[in-house]
CSV table of C-alpha atoms in Angstrom, one decimal:
chain,number,residue,atom,x,y,z
T,221,LEU,CA,13.2,-2.6,19.5
T,222,PRO,CA,14.3,-6.5,19.7
T,223,GLU,CA,11.1,-7.1,21.9
T,224,GLN,CA,8.8,-5.5,19.4
T,225,TYR,CA,10.7,-7.2,16.5
T,226,ASN,CA,10.4,-10.4,18.4
T,227,ALA,CA,6.4,-10.2,18.9
T,228,ALA,CA,6.1,-9.2,15.1
T,229,ALA,CA,8.3,-12.1,13.9
T,230,ASN,CA,7.0,-14.9,16.1
T,231,HIS,CA,3.7,-13.7,17.8
T,232,ALA,CA,1.3,-10.8,17.2
T,233,ALA,CA,2.2,-6.9,17.0
T,234,VAL,CA,0.1,-3.7,16.3
T,235,VAL,CA,1.2,-0.7,14.7
T,236,ARG,CA,-0.5,3.1,14.2
T,237,GLN,CA,0.2,3.3,10.5
T,238,ASP,CA,-0.2,7.4,10.9
T,239,TRP,CA,1.4,7.6,7.3
T,240,MET,CA,-1.7,5.9,5.5
T,241,GLY,CA,-4.7,7.9,4.4
T,242,ILE,CA,-8.1,7.2,2.8
T,243,LEU,CA,-9.6,8.6,-0.3
T,244,LYS,CA,-13.1,8.0,-0.9
T,245,LEU,CA,-15.0,7.8,-3.9
T,246,THR,CA,-19.1,8.0,-4.5
T,247,GLY,CA,-21.6,8.3,-7.3
T,248,PRO,CA,-22.7,5.8,-9.5
T,249,GLU,CA,-20.0,5.7,-11.9
T,250,ARG,CA,-17.3,5.3,-9.4
T,251,GLN,CA,-16.0,2.3,-10.4
T,252,SER,CA,-16.1,2.8,-14.2
T,253,TRP,CA,-14.4,6.0,-14.0
T,254,LEU,CA,-11.7,4.7,-11.9
T,255,GLN,CA,-11.1,1.8,-14.3
T,256,GLY,CA,-9.5,4.6,-16.6
T,257,MET,CA,-7.5,6.0,-14.1
T,258,VAL,CA,-5.6,3.0,-12.4
T,259,THR,CA,-3.1,0.0,-13.9
T,260,ASN,CA,-5.3,-2.7,-12.4
T,261,GLU,CA,-8.6,-4.3,-13.0
T,262,VAL,CA,-11.2,-2.5,-10.7
T,263,GLU,CA,-14.6,-2.5,-12.7
T,264,LYS,CA,-15.2,-6.0,-12.1
T,265,LEU,CA,-14.3,-5.9,-8.4
T,266,THR,CA,-17.2,-6.9,-6.1
T,267,ALA,CA,-18.5,-5.5,-2.8
T,268,GLY,CA,-15.7,-6.9,-0.2
T,269,GLN,CA,-13.0,-7.5,-2.9
T,270,GLY,CA,-9.8,-5.1,-3.6
T,271,CYS,CA,-6.5,-4.9,-5.4
T,272,TYR,CA,-3.3,-2.8,-5.3
T,273,ALA,CA,-2.9,-0.4,-8.4
T,274,GLY,CA,-1.1,2.6,-9.5
T,275,HIS,CA,-2.2,5.9,-11.0
T,276,LEU,CA,0.2,7.0,-13.6
T,277,ASN,CA,0.6,10.5,-15.6
T,278,ALA,CA,0.7,10.4,-19.3
T,279,GLN,CA,4.4,9.9,-19.3
T,280,GLY,CA,3.7,6.5,-17.4
T,281,LYS,CA,5.4,7.6,-14.2
T,282,LEU,CA,4.0,6.7,-10.8
T,283,VAL,CA,1.8,9.8,-9.1
T,284,ALA,CA,0.3,7.3,-6.5
T,285,GLN,CA,0.3,3.5,-5.2
T,286,MET,CA,-2.9,2.3,-3.6
T,287,ILE,CA,-5.1,-0.5,-2.2
T,288,VAL,CA,-8.5,-0.3,-3.7
T,289,LEU,CA,-11.3,-1.3,-1.6
T,290,VAL,CA,-14.8,-1.9,-3.3
T,291,THR,CA,-17.8,-1.6,-0.8
T,292,GLU,CA,-21.6,-1.4,-1.4
T,293,GLU,CA,-21.9,2.2,-1.7
T,294,GLU,CA,-18.0,3.6,-2.1
T,295,VAL,CA,-14.7,2.9,-3.1
T,296,TRP,CA,-12.3,3.3,-0.5
T,297,LEU,CA,-8.5,4.1,-1.8
T,298,LEU,CA,-5.8,3.3,0.8
T,299,VAL,CA,-3.1,5.8,0.2
T,300,GLU,CA,0.2,7.1,1.6
T,301,ARG,CA,-0.8,10.4,3.0
T,302,ALA,CA,2.6,12.0,1.5
T,303,VAL,CA,0.3,12.1,-1.5
T,304,THR,CA,-3.3,11.6,-0.5
T,305,ALA,CA,-4.0,15.6,-1.0
T,306,LYS,CA,-2.3,15.8,-4.3
T,307,LEU,CA,-3.9,12.3,-5.8
T,308,ALA,CA,-7.6,13.9,-4.7
T,309,GLY,CA,-6.3,17.0,-6.7
T,310,VAL,CA,-5.4,14.9,-9.7
T,311,PHE,CA,-8.6,12.8,-9.7
T,312,ASP,CA,-10.9,15.9,-9.3
T,313,LYS,CA,-9.4,17.4,-12.3
T,314,LEU,CA,-10.0,14.2,-14.5
T,315,ILE,CA,-13.8,14.1,-13.6
T,316,VAL,CA,-15.3,15.5,-16.7
T,317,MET,CA,-18.9,14.4,-17.2
T,318,GLU,CA,-19.0,11.5,-14.9
T,319,ASP,CA,-20.9,11.2,-11.8
T,320,VAL,CA,-18.3,10.5,-9.6
T,321,GLN,CA,-17.0,12.5,-6.4
T,322,VAL,CA,-13.7,12.2,-4.9
T,323,ARG,CA,-12.9,13.1,-1.0
T,324,ASP,CA,-10.0,12.9,1.3
T,325,ALA,CA,-11.1,11.1,4.4
T,326,SER,CA,-7.7,10.9,6.0
T,327,ASP,CA,-8.4,12.9,9.0
T,328,GLU,CA,-11.6,11.0,9.7
T,329,TYR,CA,-9.8,7.5,10.0
T,330,GLU,CA,-6.9,5.8,11.6
T,331,VAL,CA,-4.9,2.7,10.2
T,332,LEU,CA,-3.8,0.2,12.5
T,333,GLY,CA,-1.8,-2.5,11.1
T,334,LEU,CA,-1.6,-6.3,12.8
T,335,VAL,CA,1.2,-8.4,11.8
T,336,GLY,CA,3.2,-11.7,12.6
T,337,PRO,CA,2.1,-15.5,12.9
T,338,GLU,CA,-0.7,-14.9,15.7
T,339,ALA,CA,-2.1,-11.7,14.2
T,340,GLY,CA,-5.0,-13.9,12.7
T,341,ASN,CA,-6.0,-15.3,16.5
T,342,VAL,CA,-5.7,-11.7,17.8
T,343,LEU,CA,-8.0,-10.4,15.3
T,344,GLU,CA,-10.7,-13.1,15.7
T,345,THR,CA,-10.4,-12.7,19.5
T,346,TRP,CA,-10.7,-8.7,19.2
T,347,THR,CA,-13.5,-8.9,16.5
T,348,GLY,CA,-15.1,-12.4,16.4
T,349,LEU,CA,-14.4,-12.6,12.8
T,350,SER,CA,-12.3,-15.3,11.0
T,351,PHE,CA,-9.8,-14.2,8.1
T,352,LYS,CA,-8.4,-17.7,8.1
T,353,GLU,CA,-9.8,-18.4,4.5
T,354,ALA,CA,-9.6,-14.5,3.1
T,355,THR,CA,-7.7,-13.7,0.3
T,356,LEU,CA,-5.2,-10.7,-0.4
T,357,TYR,CA,-6.7,-7.4,-0.1
T,358,SER,CA,-10.5,-9.2,0.8
T,359,HIS,CA,-12.0,-6.5,3.3
T,360,GLN,CA,-15.5,-6.7,5.4
T,361,PRO,CA,-16.8,-4.0,7.9
T,362,GLY,CA,-16.9,-5.1,11.8
T,363,SER,CA,-18.3,-3.3,14.6
T,364,GLN,CA,-15.0,-1.6,15.3
T,365,GLY,CA,-14.3,-0.4,11.3
T,366,ARG,CA,-13.2,-1.9,8.2
T,367,LEU,CA,-11.1,-5.2,8.3
T,368,LEU,CA,-8.4,-5.8,5.6
T,369,VAL,CA,-6.3,-8.5,4.6
T,370,THR,CA,-2.9,-7.0,3.5
T,371,ASP,CA,0.5,-7.9,2.5
T,372,LEU,CA,2.2,-7.9,5.8
T,373,GLY,CA,-1.1,-9.0,7.9
T,374,TYR,CA,-4.1,-7.2,8.4
T,375,ASP,CA,-5.4,-3.6,8.6
T,376,ALA,CA,-8.1,-2.1,10.7
T,377,ILE,CA,-9.8,1.2,9.5
T,378,ILE,CA,-10.6,2.7,12.5
T,379,SER,CA,-12.8,5.9,13.2
T,380,ARG,CA,-10.2,8.3,14.6
T,381,GLU,CA,-12.5,8.9,17.6
T,382,THR,CA,-12.5,5.6,18.6
T,383,SER,CA,-9.1,4.3,17.6
T,384,THR,CA,-7.4,4.7,20.8
T,385,ALA,CA,-9.8,2.6,22.5
T,386,ALA,CA,-9.8,-0.2,19.6
T,387,LEU,CA,-5.9,0.1,20.0
T,388,ASP,CA,-6.1,-0.8,23.5
T,389,SER,CA,-8.7,-3.8,22.9
T,390,ILE,CA,-6.2,-5.2,20.4
T,391,ILE,CA,-3.5,-5.1,22.7
T,392,ALA,CA,-5.8,-6.6,25.4
T,393,ALA,CA,-6.3,-9.3,23.0
T,394,GLY,CA,-2.6,-10.4,22.9
T,395,ALA,CA,-0.8,-7.9,20.3
T,396,VAL,CA,2.3,-5.9,21.7
T,397,GLN,CA,2.5,-2.2,20.0
T,398,ILE,CA,5.4,-1.6,17.9
T,399,ASP,CA,6.6,1.9,16.4
T,400,LYS,CA,7.4,2.6,12.9
T,401,ASP,CA,11.0,1.9,13.2
T,402,THR,CA,10.2,-1.8,13.6
T,403,TRP,CA,7.4,-2.0,11.0
T,404,ASN,CA,9.7,-0.4,8.5
T,405,ILE,CA,12.3,-3.4,9.2
T,406,LEU,CA,9.1,-5.7,8.5
T,407,ARG,CA,8.3,-3.8,5.5
T,408,THR,CA,11.9,-3.7,4.1
T,409,GLU,CA,12.1,-7.4,4.6
T,410,ALA,CA,9.2,-8.2,2.5
T,411,GLY,CA,10.2,-5.7,0.0
T,412,LEU,CA,7.3,-3.1,-0.1
T,413,PRO,CA,8.1,0.3,-1.0
T,414,LEU,CA,7.0,3.4,0.3
T,415,TYR,CA,5.9,6.4,-1.7
T,416,GLY,CA,7.9,9.4,-1.1
T,417,ILE,CA,10.7,7.3,0.4
T,418,ASP,CA,11.6,4.7,-2.2
T,419,ILE,CA,9.5,5.4,-5.3
T,420,ASP,CA,8.2,8.8,-6.4
T,421,GLU,CA,6.9,10.3,-9.8
T,422,THR,CA,10.3,9.6,-11.1
T,423,THR,CA,9.2,5.7,-10.7
T,424,THR,CA,7.4,3.5,-13.4
T,425,LEU,CA,5.2,0.8,-12.1
T,426,PRO,CA,7.2,-1.9,-14.0
T,427,GLU,CA,10.3,-1.1,-12.3
T,428,LEU,CA,8.5,-2.6,-9.2
T,429,GLY,CA,7.6,-5.7,-11.2
T,430,GLN,CA,4.5,-7.0,-12.5
T,431,ARG,CA,2.2,-6.1,-9.2
T,432,GLY,CA,-0.9,-4.1,-9.9
T,433,ILE,CA,-0.6,-4.3,-13.7
T,434,ARG,CA,-3.4,-6.0,-15.8
T,435,TYR,CA,-2.1,-5.8,-19.4
T,436,ASP,CA,-5.7,-7.2,-20.8
T,437,LYS,CA,-7.5,-4.5,-19.6
T,438,GLY,CA,-9.0,-1.1,-21.0
T,439,CYS,CA,-7.2,1.9,-21.7
T,440,TYR,CA,-5.9,4.0,-18.7
T,441,ILE,CA,-3.6,7.1,-18.2
T,442,GLY,CA,0.0,6.0,-19.0
T,443,GLN,CA,-1.0,2.5,-20.6
T,444,GLU,CA,1.1,2.8,-23.6
T,445,VAL,CA,4.2,3.7,-21.9
T,446,VAL,CA,3.4,0.6,-19.6
T,447,ALA,CA,2.8,-1.7,-22.6
T,448,ARG,CA,5.7,-0.4,-24.7
T,449,ILE,CA,8.3,-1.3,-21.7
T,450,LYS,CA,6.6,-5.0,-21.5
T,451,TYR,CA,6.4,-5.5,-25.4
T,452,ILE,CA,9.0,-3.6,-27.0
T,453,GLY,CA,11.8,-2.6,-24.4
T,454,HIS,CA,12.7,-2.8,-21.0
T,455,VAL,CA,13.2,-1.2,-17.6
T,456,ASN,CA,16.5,0.6,-17.2
T,457,ARG,CA,16.4,0.1,-13.4
T,458,ARG,CA,14.5,-2.3,-10.9
T,459,PHE,CA,13.4,-1.8,-7.2
T,460,VAL,CA,15.1,-4.7,-5.5
T,461,GLY,CA,16.4,-5.6,-2.2
T,462,PHE,CA,20.1,-6.9,-1.4
T,463,VAL,CA,21.9,-8.1,1.6
T,464,CYS,CA,25.1,-6.2,2.7
T,465,GLU,CA,28.3,-7.6,4.0
T,466,GLY,CA,29.5,-6.2,7.1
T,467,SER,CA,27.5,-4.7,10.0
T,468,ILE,CA,27.5,-1.0,8.8
T,469,VAL,CA,23.9,0.2,7.4
T,470,PRO,CA,24.3,2.1,4.4
T,471,GLU,CA,23.3,5.7,4.3
T,472,VAL,CA,20.1,6.4,2.4
T,473,ARG,CA,20.8,7.7,-1.2
T,474,SER,CA,24.2,5.8,-1.1
T,475,VAL,CA,25.4,5.2,-4.5
T,476,VAL,CA,25.4,1.5,-5.4
T,477,GLN,CA,28.4,0.2,-7.6
T,478,LEU,CA,28.8,-2.5,-10.1
T,479,ASN,CA,32.1,-3.5,-11.1
T,480,GLY,CA,33.5,0.2,-10.4
T,481,LYS,CA,30.2,1.9,-12.1
T,482,ASP,CA,27.5,3.7,-10.5
T,483,ALA,CA,24.5,1.4,-10.9
T,484,GLY,CA,21.8,2.9,-8.3
T,485,TYR,CA,21.3,4.1,-4.8
T,486,VAL,CA,19.8,3.1,-1.6
T,487,THR,CA,16.4,4.3,-0.8
T,488,THR,CA,15.9,2.4,2.5
T,489,ALA,CA,18.5,0.7,4.9
T,490,VAL,CA,17.9,-1.3,7.9
T,491,PHE,CA,19.4,-4.1,9.8
T,492,SER,CA,17.5,-7.1,9.7
T,493,PRO,CA,17.3,-9.4,13.0
T,494,LYS,CA,16.4,-12.2,10.9
T,495,LEU,CA,19.1,-12.4,8.7
T,496,GLY,CA,21.3,-10.9,11.2
T,497,LYS,CA,22.7,-8.6,8.5
């Protein structure tokens, strides 16, 4: 673990993100329909652009979080596999007269994550493409698959048939393979929640902050609740990170107290080599 973390923190690392899945939307009305389904502005995105968004139920609770990727012919949704089948079913029921098709393509692809300060150089060596000027969630097709700029670095969405060969090529280009436990430390240090672990259908998106919410877009499911929280009320809880004193890592679901009263609970806990806590 120390070697893997050191590679990710100081050089370049690659991880098989087998917890991630892909939904594909096709049909000429895919973007205009999705605009009414998610919290962020997606109708104005052009091919090669993307954004973070959530799909809510009518009560404003989070059904799924996603990265929306717009291509020339499709919209790809990068979603945790814990909820891909459910989200596909929910979306299918919400298509009424629109010319849109939803397909769960998770079994067709593997998502390889590249992290670390040298990840961009490794990606360029591997693909011949440069992402140095690329913006967050921008993406482009490469000979190996679709390449995406993420919160932690880069993702390569690869056909499952060639993903092992692609992984070997990335390692040959200078990355060290890390496991999910190491990646979990990195995403926890960055404050990124996982659906089904840190957040679920009891969560409202404003509890995570303002990321992925556009208040000036048209209507979407759950919008009234989100707007009411911002303009009239407030959230009763918030997703935060905190550093513990001492060397004991708290158990998941441990109660957090403030002034002797229960104030929350732990969803993820790790030892951070960067902080030494």
